Amino acid sequence: MAAILTDDVLEQARHGDSGALTAIYQNLAGPVHGYLAAKGLEDPEAAAQEVFLTVFARLADVTGGVAGLRKFTFSISHARMVDATRARARAPRIVEYEPAVDPRVETSPQDELLAQLESGHLAQALDSLVSDQRECVMLRIVAGMTIDETADIMGKSAGSIKQLQRRGLLSLKKTLEEVDGDD
Amino acid sequence: MTEPEQNSFDLDALLEDAGAADDARLRGAVESLHAAGSLPAPRPTGALADLLDGRKTAAEAASAAGIATDADAEADNVLGFDPAKPRKRRGGGAVTGGMTVVALAAAAGLAGVAAADVAPRAAAPVVSVTVPPGELEHEPERPNIDATKAPEPEPERVVKRTPAPTPTPEPVQQPAPAPEQVPVQEPVKKPDKQEKVLNPGQPASTMPKTVKMGSKSNGRGKKHGRTPGR
């Protein structure tokens, strides 16, 4: 069980306390990992660790207490995701890996998540969303960001985030109805 | 001591905002997505493990992992991190872009003019001539010209011409007789017709009342006299 994240823990982490750093990591690494995995990054575990290395190296820049730390962490995650998406667009296309035929593979949380997504056609429904709608839904639902935090991370107004969230959910509902109706 | 951070996710409020509070399929999908945020933290490895174990500082661990910790470099990718901090504006973007557009337009214009001046070589027809064997066995006759020897100046040529025979003067012909003058016939006054004086006591007017033309004097036919003053 991870320690509860408080402003005092944040202050201790700023002074390099390894216990406080571990507490931050244990509290936020799961949502960051899930967020990056749901976004389809090839190696979300490695990306999540890079995010926290960046966050810990720049703890002095964080303002706003624990809420500011969460927003800052997901801002870094969002930037990493954007960089990874651009890098993936520039990289040559790689043949899809087939984990079913690889005997070395054992189930990981990412696999469980993806299997859960695929079983309910959720991944297909998420792909049907516009980029901003998908990002808004991810930050609001997976990362648990508030409207204002999501607006700050995406560089939009709170009203725009509400519209994106509403339209994203309606589009998600429509796509799920279509996908499930085909079965 | 502050309150622990509460998760702001409220499924019911979220679905109500979207007007789909009663949609069980959407509710299940959103719950699955939210569960993705509850994944366990991945086991730290490498530089992060060293940092969390206290073997390295944060800067050392980031440097070992090859992660740039320059705040300015990272801030460009992090949206809304510190609203109080003004984002850097790189000046000259519009000017540079405008100059680039003008330069490209000028280059395109010059290229178009240059392309219009070039003869359409690519469109010229290619003529292929097949010469049957033996056709060129006989070399064409060429004048034997010694190229090493300077050509001698040609002497001035004198053209001898036999004098042309002088034409015998023909006898001067008499000029053709001038055409005989056609005598102008004077209007013949008929003796039986006397000029009638209208106003004997007045001087004669320059405009006669009646002009009579000779009927056959000019060969143009008869003209009717006219009576001015009417």
Tab-separated table of N, CA, C and O in Angstrom, chain B residues 57-142:
chain	number	residue	atom	x	y	z
B	57	THR	N	21.344	10.936	-7.177
B	57	THR	CA	20.419	12.063	-7.073
B	57	THR	C	19.530	12.096	-8.304
B	57	THR	O	19.768	11.381	-9.289
B	58	ALA	N	18.537	12.946	-8.232
B	58	ALA	CA	17.604	13.034	-9.364
B	58	ALA	C	18.314	13.504	-10.626
B	58	ALA	O	18.062	12.993	-11.722
B	59	ALA	N	19.205	14.484	-10.474
B	59	ALA	CA	19.906	14.994	-11.664
B	59	ALA	C	20.828	13.927	-12.244
B	59	ALA	O	20.916	13.766	-13.472
B	60	GLU	N	21.492	13.209	-11.373
B	60	GLU	CA	22.395	12.146	-11.859
B	60	GLU	C	21.610	11.039	-12.560
B	60	GLU	O	22.032	10.533	-13.605
B	61	ALA	N	20.479	10.677	-11.975
B	61	ALA	CA	19.688	9.605	-12.582
B	61	ALA	C	19.145	10.030	-13.940
B	61	ALA	O	19.165	9.252	-14.900
B	62	ALA	N	18.668	11.273	-14.014
B	62	ALA	CA	18.159	11.746	-15.299
B	62	ALA	C	19.264	11.815	-16.334
B	62	ALA	O	19.073	11.444	-17.498
B	63	SER	N	20.426	12.274	-15.895
B	63	SER	CA	21.548	12.349	-16.828
B	63	SER	C	21.980	10.956	-17.277
B	63	SER	O	22.307	10.745	-18.456
B	64	ALA	N	21.958	10.010	-16.348
B	64	ALA	CA	22.345	8.640	-16.710
B	64	ALA	C	21.360	8.027	-17.696
B	64	ALA	O	21.727	7.212	-18.540
B	65	ALA	N	20.096	8.418	-17.584
B	65	ALA	CA	19.091	7.882	-18.506
B	65	ALA	C	19.039	8.655	-19.818
B	65	ALA	O	18.242	8.302	-20.695
B	66	GLY	N	19.885	9.699	-19.917
B	66	GLY	CA	19.903	10.475	-21.163
B	66	GLY	C	18.704	11.377	-21.330
B	66	GLY	O	18.307	11.690	-22.455
B	67	ILE	N	18.133	11.807	-20.218
B	67	ILE	CA	16.955	12.681	-20.271
B	67	ILE	C	17.410	14.110	-20.030
B	67	ILE	O	18.103	14.390	-19.044
B	68	ALA	N	17.037	14.988	-20.930
B	68	ALA	CA	17.389	16.401	-20.787
B	68	ALA	C	16.562	16.999	-19.669
B	68	ALA	O	15.341	16.840	-19.631
B	69	THR	N	17.254	17.661	-18.758
B	69	THR	CA	16.553	18.290	-17.641
B	69	THR	C	16.515	19.791	-17.780
B	69	THR	O	16.178	20.494	-16.840
B	70	ASP	N	16.843	20.285	-18.964
B	70	ASP	CA	16.792	21.730	-19.192
B	70	ASP	C	15.343	22.180	-19.123
B	70	ASP	O	14.497	21.720	-19.876
B	71	ALA	N	15.080	23.065	-18.240
B	71	ALA	CA	13.706	23.482	-18.012
B	71	ALA	C	13.116	24.164	-19.238
B	71	ALA	O	11.952	23.954	-19.582
B	72	ASP	N	13.921	24.958	-19.915
B	72	ASP	CA	13.393	25.657	-21.081
B	72	ASP	C	13.058	24.691	-22.206
B	72	ASP	O	12.075	24.856	-22.920
B	73	ALA	N	13.909	23.699	-22.370
B	73	ALA	CA	13.666	22.751	-23.449
B	73	ALA	C	12.414	21.929	-23.195
B	73	ALA	O	11.662	21.623	-24.120
B	74	GLU	N	12.178	21.614	-21.955
B	74	GLU	CA	11.016	20.784	-21.642
B	74	GLU	C	9.739	21.602	-21.584
B	74	GLU	O	8.663	21.106	-21.897
B	75	ALA	N	9.868	22.884	-21.206
B	75	ALA	CA	8.673	23.694	-21.013
B	75	ALA	C	7.918	23.905	-22.316
B	75	ALA	O	6.714	24.121	-22.317
B	76	ASP	N	8.593	23.845	-23.443
B	76	ASP	CA	7.905	24.031	-24.702
B	76	ASP	C	6.925	22.908	-24.980
B	76	ASP	O	5.968	23.090	-25.715
B	77	ASN	N	7.148	21.748	-24.414
B	77	ASN	CA	6.254	20.625	-24.659
B	77	ASN	C	5.213	20.463	-23.563
B	77	ASN	O	4.301	19.669	-23.707
B	78	VAL	N	5.381	21.157	-22.482
B	78	VAL	CA	4.452	21.017	-21.368
B	78	VAL	C	3.492	22.189	-21.414
B	78	VAL	O	3.881	23.328	-21.190
B	79	LEU	N	2.242	21.882	-21.705
B	79	LEU	CA	1.267	22.946	-21.845
B	79	LEU	C	0.667	23.271	-20.485
B	79	LEU	O	0.260	22.384	-19.743
B	80	GLY	N	0.592	24.547	-20.183
B	80	GLY	CA	-0.097	25.000	-19.006
B	80	GLY	C	0.537	24.602	-17.703
B	80	GLY	O	-0.128	24.560	-16.673
B	81	PHE	N	1.824	24.321	-17.725
B	81	PHE	CA	2.453	23.929	-16.474
B	81	PHE	C	2.506	25.090	-15.512
B	81	PHE	O	2.087	24.984	-14.365
B	82	ASP	N	3.006	26.200	-15.951
B	82	ASP	CA	3.110	27.371	-15.085
B	82	ASP	C	2.504	28.555	-15.827
B	82	ASP	O	3.178	29.212	-16.619
B	83	PRO	N	1.237	28.808	-15.590
B	83	PRO	CA	0.604	29.895	-16.328
B	83	PRO	C	1.234	31.251	-16.041
B	83	PRO	O	1.155	32.159	-16.870
B	84	ALA	N	1.825	31.411	-14.850
B	84	ALA	CA	2.404	32.702	-14.510
B	84	ALA	C	3.665	32.979	-15.324
B	84	ALA	O	4.065	34.124	-15.496
B	85	LYS	N	4.269	31.935	-15.793
B	85	LYS	CA	5.517	32.116	-16.538
B	85	LYS	C	5.188	32.339	-18.004
B	85	LYS	O	4.591	31.478	-18.638
B	86	PRO	N	5.524	33.487	-18.516
B	86	PRO	CA	5.203	33.727	-19.928
B	86	PRO	C	5.996	32.803	-20.827
B	86	PRO	O	7.180	32.577	-20.614
B	87	ARG	N	5.291	32.277	-21.798
B	87	ARG	CA	5.976	31.398	-22.736
B	87	ARG	C	6.840	32.222	-23.665
B	87	ARG	O	6.539	33.342	-24.003
B	88	LYS	N	7.917	31.624	-24.048
B	88	LYS	CA	8.860	32.316	-24.934
B	88	LYS	C	8.231	32.496	-26.303
B	88	LYS	O	7.589	31.614	-26.834
B	89	ARG	N	8.406	33.665	-26.808
B	89	ARG	CA	7.949	33.947	-28.158
B	89	ARG	C	9.161	34.112	-29.047
B	89	ARG	O	10.048	34.886	-28.751
B	90	ARG	N	9.163	33.372	-30.058
B	90	ARG	CA	10.267	33.493	-31.008
B	90	ARG	C	9.875	34.503	-32.063
B	90	ARG	O	8.981	34.257	-32.867
B	91	GLY	N	10.503	35.642	-32.007
B	91	GLY	CA	10.177	36.728	-32.924
B	91	GLY	C	10.683	36.439	-34.326
B	91	GLY	O	11.578	35.639	-34.535
B	92	GLY	N	10.112	37.158	-35.257
B	92	GLY	CA	10.584	37.070	-36.635
B	92	GLY	C	9.964	35.933	-37.411
B	92	GLY	O	10.303	35.745	-38.566
B	93	GLY	N	9.070	35.206	-36.804
B	93	GLY	CA	8.493	34.089	-37.534
B	93	GLY	C	7.658	34.536	-38.716
B	93	GLY	O	7.783	34.016	-39.810
B	94	ALA	N	6.808	35.556	-38.459
B	94	ALA	CA	5.954	36.027	-39.544
B	94	ALA	C	6.786	36.666	-40.652
B	94	ALA	O	6.523	36.473	-41.847
B	95	VAL	N	7.798	37.460	-40.243
B	95	VAL	CA	8.622	38.137	-41.250
B	95	VAL	C	9.388	37.099	-42.070
B	95	VAL	O	9.438	37.164	-43.304
B	96	THR	N	9.974	36.144	-41.380
B	96	THR	CA	10.726	35.123	-42.098
B	96	THR	C	9.815	34.323	-43.035
B	96	THR	O	10.168	34.064	-44.185
B	97	GLY	N	8.642	34.001	-42.539
B	97	GLY	CA	7.720	33.258	-43.384
B	97	GLY	C	7.286	34.063	-44.590
B	97	GLY	O	7.204	33.544	-45.704
B	98	GLY	N	7.022	35.358	-44.390
B	98	GLY	CA	6.618	36.206	-45.505
B	98	GLY	C	7.713	36.326	-46.541
B	98	GLY	O	7.460	36.240	-47.753
B	99	MET	N	8.956	36.507	-46.069
B	99	MET	CA	10.075	36.604	-47.009
B	99	MET	C	10.241	35.301	-47.778
B	99	MET	O	10.548	35.302	-48.974
B	100	THR	N	10.036	34.211	-47.091
B	100	THR	CA	10.150	32.916	-47.765
B	100	THR	C	9.107	32.777	-48.859
B	100	THR	O	9.385	32.324	-49.968
B	101	VAL	N	7.891	33.201	-48.559
B	101	VAL	CA	6.823	33.112	-49.563
B	101	VAL	C	7.150	33.978	-50.767
B	101	VAL	O	6.988	33.576	-51.928
B	102	VAL	N	7.641	35.209	-50.514
B	102	VAL	CA	7.980	36.102	-51.623
B	102	VAL	C	9.100	35.508	-52.457
B	102	VAL	O	9.069	35.527	-53.697
B	103	ALA	N	10.118	34.970	-51.779
B	103	ALA	CA	11.248	34.391	-52.506
B	103	ALA	C	10.798	33.197	-53.347
B	103	ALA	O	11.205	33.042	-54.500
B	104	LEU	N	9.933	32.385	-52.793
B	104	LEU	CA	9.446	31.223	-53.551
B	104	LEU	C	8.623	31.668	-54.749
B	104	LEU	O	8.716	31.099	-55.836
B	105	ALA	N	7.795	32.705	-54.550
B	105	ALA	CA	6.997	33.194	-55.669
B	105	ALA	C	7.892	33.747	-56.765
B	105	ALA	O	7.669	33.504	-57.955
B	106	ALA	N	8.942	34.506	-56.378
B	106	ALA	CA	9.853	35.052	-57.377
B	106	ALA	C	10.583	33.936	-58.106
B	106	ALA	O	10.741	33.960	-59.331
B	107	ALA	N	11.024	32.943	-57.386
B	107	ALA	CA	11.728	31.825	-58.012
B	107	ALA	C	10.807	31.082	-58.966
B	107	ALA	O	11.203	30.689	-60.060
B	108	ALA	N	9.556	30.934	-58.570
B	108	ALA	CA	8.606	30.240	-59.449
B	108	ALA	C	8.375	31.041	-60.714
B	108	ALA	O	8.283	30.490	-61.821
B	109	GLY	N	8.297	32.367	-60.600
B	109	GLY	CA	8.122	33.205	-61.775
B	109	GLY	C	9.296	33.114	-62.715
B	109	GLY	O	9.139	32.975	-63.930
B	110	LEU	N	10.522	33.188	-62.164
B	110	LEU	CA	11.717	33.093	-62.998
B	110	LEU	C	11.803	31.724	-63.661
B	110	LEU	O	12.148	31.610	-64.840
B	111	ALA	N	11.473	30.721	-62.914
B	111	ALA	CA	11.520	29.377	-63.492
B	111	ALA	C	10.510	29.242	-64.622
B	111	ALA	O	10.772	28.610	-65.640
B	112	GLY	N	9.356	29.880	-64.455
B	112	GLY	CA	8.355	29.815	-65.499
B	112	GLY	C	8.818	30.526	-66.758
B	112	GLY	O	8.636	30.034	-67.868
B	113	VAL	N	9.464	31.697	-66.603
B	113	VAL	CA	9.970	32.413	-67.766
B	113	VAL	C	11.071	31.612	-68.435
B	113	VAL	O	11.119	31.480	-69.661
B	114	ALA	N	11.975	31.056	-67.625
B	114	ALA	CA	13.060	30.273	-68.193
B	114	ALA	C	12.528	29.045	-68.926
B	114	ALA	O	12.991	28.695	-70.006
B	115	ALA	N	11.516	28.454	-68.356
B	115	ALA	CA	10.952	27.268	-69.010
B	115	ALA	C	10.280	27.647	-70.322
B	115	ALA	O	10.311	26.899	-71.285
B	116	ALA	N	9.674	28.844	-70.357
B	116	ALA	CA	9.000	29.259	-71.582
B	116	ALA	C	10.003	29.574	-72.690
B	116	ALA	O	9.695	29.462	-73.872
B	117	ASP	N	11.262	29.985	-72.338
B	117	ASP	CA	12.258	30.323	-73.340
B	117	ASP	C	12.919	29.094	-73.939
B	117	ASP	O	13.472	29.160	-75.031
B	118	VAL	N	12.910	28.023	-73.250
B	118	VAL	CA	13.632	26.850	-73.722
B	118	VAL	C	12.858	26.186	-74.859
B	118	VAL	O	11.647	26.041	-74.791
B	119	ALA	N	13.573	25.842	-75.915
B	119	ALA	CA	12.905	25.165	-77.025
B	119	ALA	C	12.404	23.808	-76.558
B	119	ALA	O	13.044	23.144	-75.738
B	120	PRO	N	11.285	23.407	-77.041
B	120	PRO	CA	10.721	22.121	-76.594
B	120	PRO	C	11.456	20.952	-77.204
B	120	PRO	O	10.995	20.331	-78.142
B	121	ARG	N	12.642	20.706	-76.683
B	121	ARG	CA	13.448	19.618	-77.228
B	121	ARG	C	12.789	18.259	-77.010
B	121	ARG	O	12.856	17.381	-77.838
B	122	ALA	N	12.182	18.176	-75.848
B	122	ALA	CA	11.613	16.866	-75.531
B	122	ALA	C	10.499	16.497	-76.499
B	122	ALA	O	10.255	15.341	-76.768
B	123	ALA	N	9.831	17.530	-77.030
B	123	ALA	CA	8.718	17.245	-77.906
B	123	ALA	C	9.155	17.055	-79.358
B	123	ALA	O	8.337	16.757	-80.207
B	124	ALA	N	10.457	17.312	-79.659
B	124	ALA	CA	10.899	17.183	-81.040
B	124	ALA	C	10.846	15.723	-81.469
B	124	ALA	O	11.143	14.828	-80.694
B	125	PRO	N	10.410	15.482	-82.706
B	125	PRO	CA	10.302	14.081	-83.137
B	125	PRO	C	11.681	13.471	-83.356
B	125	PRO	O	12.631	14.147	-83.758
B	126	VAL	N	11.805	12.241	-83.086
B	126	VAL	CA	13.056	11.518	-83.281
B	126	VAL	C	12.926	10.727	-84.579
B	126	VAL	O	12.023	9.907	-84.737
B	127	VAL	N	13.812	11.035	-85.532
B	127	VAL	CA	13.748	10.384	-86.837
B	127	VAL	C	14.784	9.269	-86.860
B	127	VAL	O	15.957	9.486	-86.582
B	128	SER	N	14.343	8.115	-87.126
B	128	SER	CA	15.232	6.974	-87.184
B	128	SER	C	15.295	6.491	-88.628
B	128	SER	O	14.272	6.203	-89.245
B	129	VAL	N	16.494	6.481	-89.178
B	129	VAL	CA	16.673	6.088	-90.579
B	129	VAL	C	17.454	4.787	-90.600
B	129	VAL	O	18.515	4.673	-89.984
B	130	THR	N	16.936	3.839	-91.275
B	130	THR	CA	17.612	2.550	-91.413
B	130	THR	C	18.236	2.467	-92.803
B	130	THR	O	17.538	2.590	-93.819
B	131	VAL	N	19.552	2.331	-92.830
B	131	VAL	CA	20.268	2.274	-94.111
B	131	VAL	C	20.524	0.811	-94.427
B	131	VAL	O	21.101	0.082	-93.626
B	132	PRO	N	20.085	0.367	-95.557
B	132	PRO	CA	20.330	-1.046	-95.909
B	132	PRO	C	21.801	-1.284	-96.159
B	132	PRO	O	22.541	-0.361	-96.543
B	133	PRO	N	22.282	-2.477	-95.903
B	133	PRO	CA	23.710	-2.760	-96.120
B	133	PRO	C	24.073	-2.607	-97.592
B	133	PRO	O	23.334	-3.013	-98.482
B	134	GLY	N	25.259	-2.000	-97.821
B	134	GLY	CA	25.720	-1.775	-99.178
B	134	GLY	C	25.321	-0.439	-99.732
B	134	GLY	O	25.781	-0.028	-100.795
B	135	GLU	N	24.475	0.228	-99.001
B	135	GLU	CA	24.027	1.527	-99.497
B	135	GLU	C	25.147	2.557	-99.428
B	135	GLU	O	25.263	3.423	-100.267
B	136	LEU	N	25.990	2.413	-98.432
B	136	LEU	CA	27.039	3.413	-98.237
B	136	LEU	C	28.411	2.878	-98.647
B	136	LEU	O	29.426	3.312	-98.135
B	137	GLU	N	28.456	1.913	-99.567
B	137	GLU	CA	29.760	1.404	-99.999
B	137	GLU	C	30.515	2.445	-100.796
B	137	GLU	O	31.726	2.569	-100.709
B	138	HIS	N	29.836	3.177	-101.622
B	138	HIS	CA	30.480	4.208	-102.432
B	138	HIS	C	30.537	5.487	-101.625
B	138	HIS	O	29.508	5.992	-101.192
B	139	GLU	N	31.746	5.894	-101.448
B	139	GLU	CA	31.905	7.121	-100.681
B	139	GLU	C	31.428	8.299	-101.501
B	139	GLU	O	31.586	8.326	-102.722
B	140	PRO	N	30.855	9.213	-100.879
B	140	PRO	CA	30.401	10.384	-101.638
B	140	PRO	C	31.588	11.168	-102.174
B	140	PRO	O	32.656	11.208	-101.582
B	141	GLU	N	31.387	11.747	-103.340
B	141	GLU	CA	32.458	12.531	-103.954
B	141	GLU	C	32.654	13.817	-103.182
B	141	GLU	O	31.700	14.514	-102.869
B	142	ARG	N	33.909	14.037	-102.913
B	142	ARG	CA	34.241	15.256	-102.177
B	142	ARG	C	35.312	16.008	-102.951
B	142	ARG	O	36.186	15.387	-103.551
